[in-house]
CSV table of C-alpha atoms in Angstrom, one decimal:
chain,number,residue,atom,x,y,z
B,1,UNK,CA,0.0,0.0,0.0
B,2,UNK,CA,3.0,2.3,0.6
B,3,UNK,CA,4.1,2.0,-3.0
B,4,UNK,CA,0.6,2.7,-4.3
B,5,UNK,CA,0.4,5.8,-2.1
B,6,UNK,CA,3.7,7.1,-3.5
B,7,UNK,CA,2.6,6.4,-7.1
B,8,UNK,CA,-0.7,8.2,-6.6
B,9,UNK,CA,1.0,11.1,-4.8
B,10,UNK,CA,3.6,11.5,-7.6
B,11,UNK,CA,1.1,11.2,-10.4
B,12,UNK,CA,-1.1,13.8,-9.0
B,13,UNK,CA,1.9,16.0,-8.2
B,14,UNK,CA,3.1,15.8,-11.8
B,15,UNK,CA,-0.4,16.5,-13.1
B,16,UNK,CA,-0.7,19.6,-10.9
B,17,UNK,CA,2.8,20.7,-11.9
B,18,UNK,CA,2.1,20.3,-15.6
B,19,UNK,CA,-1.2,22.2,-15.3
B,20,UNK,CA,0.3,25.1,-13.4
B,21,UNK,CA,3.6,25.4,-15.3
B,22,UNK,CA,1.8,25.3,-18.7
B,23,UNK,CA,-0.6,28.0,-17.4
B,24,UNK,CA,2.2,30.4,-16.4
B,25,UNK,CA,4.5,29.7,-19.3
B,26,UNK,CA,1.7,29.3,-21.9
B,27,UNK,CA,3.1,25.9,-23.1
B,28,UNK,CA,-0.2,24.5,-24.3
B,29,UNK,CA,-2.6,26.6,-26.4
B,30,UNK,CA,-5.9,27.4,-24.8
B,31,UNK,CA,-8.6,25.0,-26.0
B,32,UNK,CA,-11.6,26.4,-27.8
B,33,UNK,CA,-14.5,26.5,-25.3
B,34,UNK,CA,-18.2,26.8,-26.0
B,35,UNK,CA,-21.5,27.1,-24.1
B,36,UNK,CA,-21.8,27.3,-20.4
B,37,UNK,CA,-18.1,26.5,-19.8
B,38,UNK,CA,-17.1,29.5,-22.0
B,39,UNK,CA,-19.2,31.8,-19.9
B,40,UNK,CA,-17.7,30.3,-16.7
B,41,UNK,CA,-14.2,30.7,-18.0
B,42,UNK,CA,-14.8,34.3,-19.1
B,43,UNK,CA,-15.9,35.0,-15.5
B,44,UNK,CA,-12.8,33.5,-14.1
B,45,UNK,CA,-10.5,35.4,-16.5
B,46,UNK,CA,-12.3,38.6,-15.8
B,47,UNK,CA,-11.7,38.3,-12.1
B,48,UNK,CA,-7.9,38.6,-12.9
B,49,UNK,CA,-6.7,37.0,-9.7
B,50,UNK,CA,-8.6,33.7,-9.3
B,51,UNK,CA,-6.7,31.7,-12.0
B,52,UNK,CA,-3.2,32.8,-11.1
B,53,UNK,CA,-4.0,32.2,-7.4
B,54,UNK,CA,-5.4,28.7,-8.1
B,55,UNK,CA,-2.5,27.8,-10.4
B,56,UNK,CA,0.0,29.1,-7.8
B,57,UNK,CA,-1.5,26.8,-5.2
B,58,UNK,CA,-1.4,23.9,-7.7
B,59,UNK,CA,2.3,24.6,-8.3
B,60,UNK,CA,3.2,24.7,-4.6
B,61,UNK,CA,1.1,21.6,-3.8
B,62,UNK,CA,2.4,19.8,-6.9
B,63,UNK,CA,6.0,20.4,-5.7
B,64,UNK,CA,5.1,19.2,-2.2
B,65,UNK,CA,3.6,16.0,-3.7
B,66,UNK,CA,6.5,15.2,-6.0
B,67,UNK,CA,9.1,16.0,-3.4
B,68,UNK,CA,7.2,14.2,-0.6
B,69,UNK,CA,7.5,17.1,1.8
B,70,UNK,CA,4.5,18.7,3.7
B,71,UNK,CA,2.2,16.3,1.9
B,72,UNK,CA,-0.4,16.3,4.8
B,73,UNK,CA,-0.6,20.1,4.5
B,74,UNK,CA,-0.7,20.1,0.7
B,75,UNK,CA,-3.6,17.6,0.9
B,76,UNK,CA,-5.8,20.0,2.8
B,77,UNK,CA,-4.8,23.1,0.8
B,78,UNK,CA,-5.5,21.5,-2.6
B,79,UNK,CA,-8.8,19.9,-1.5
B,80,UNK,CA,-11.0,22.8,-2.6
B,81,UNK,CA,-9.3,23.1,-5.9
B,82,UNK,CA,-9.7,19.3,-6.6
B,83,UNK,CA,-13.3,19.6,-5.6
B,84,UNK,CA,-13.8,22.4,-8.1
B,85,UNK,CA,-12.0,20.5,-10.8
B,86,UNK,CA,-14.4,17.6,-10.2
B,87,UNK,CA,-17.5,19.7,-10.2
B,88,UNK,CA,-16.5,21.8,-13.3
B,89,UNK,CA,-15.8,18.5,-15.2
B,90,UNK,CA,-19.1,16.9,-14.0
B,91,UNK,CA,-21.4,19.8,-14.9
B,92,UNK,CA,-19.6,21.8,-17.6
B,93,UNK,CA,-17.2,19.5,-19.4
B,94,UNK,CA,-18.4,15.9,-18.8
B,95,UNK,CA,-15.9,14.6,-21.5
B,96,UNK,CA,-13.1,15.4,-19.0
B,97,UNK,CA,-14.9,13.8,-16.0
B,98,UNK,CA,-12.4,10.8,-15.6
B,99,UNK,CA,-9.6,13.3,-15.0
B,100,UNK,CA,-11.6,15.2,-12.4
B,101,UNK,CA,-12.6,11.9,-10.7
B,102,UNK,CA,-8.9,10.8,-10.6
B,103,UNK,CA,-7.6,14.0,-9.1
B,104,UNK,CA,-10.4,14.3,-6.5
B,105,UNK,CA,-10.4,10.6,-5.5
B,106,UNK,CA,-6.6,10.7,-5.4
B,107,UNK,CA,-6.7,13.7,-3.1
B,108,UNK,CA,-9.2,11.9,-0.8
B,109,UNK,CA,-7.1,8.7,-0.9
B,110,UNK,CA,-4.0,10.7,0.2
B,111,UNK,CA,-6.0,12.4,3.0
B,112,UNK,CA,-7.0,8.9,4.3
B,113,UNK,CA,-3.5,7.6,4.0
B,114,UNK,CA,-2.1,10.6,6.0
B,115,UNK,CA,-5.0,10.6,8.5
B,116,UNK,CA,-2.7,10.2,11.5
B,117,UNK,CA,-1.3,13.7,10.8
B,118,UNK,CA,-4.8,15.2,11.2
B,119,UNK,CA,-5.7,13.7,14.5
B,120,UNK,CA,-4.3,16.7,16.4
B,121,UNK,CA,-6.5,19.1,14.4
B,122,UNK,CA,-9.6,17.2,15.1
B,123,UNK,CA,-9.1,16.5,18.8
B,124,UNK,CA,-11.4,18.4,21.2
B,125,UNK,CA,-9.4,20.2,23.9
């Protein structure tokens, strides 16, 4: 199970790193969007700070996953972003739903595997 955890952690880490680095360095051309997703994307771009903030968090958490440092903290920080990835893919771009499921389920799996690190946060004092 330890090797499987490392594989999932590194795969999600590289996925997050690729998404954030390609956003900042414009390595991959923007796909053509239509319909409701286009309206959603226009709103995100118009806010001017949401996408760079989210991609910056993805970059930091991706590095933490790949390097194996501060993984328990990165699990909690990236959770809202992976939930948004899942929901956007489920409702606006269902053709990419398997990717959203993988990222969110992998994040939940890592939270379960690192559960001992969170016991102090959840203890009533």
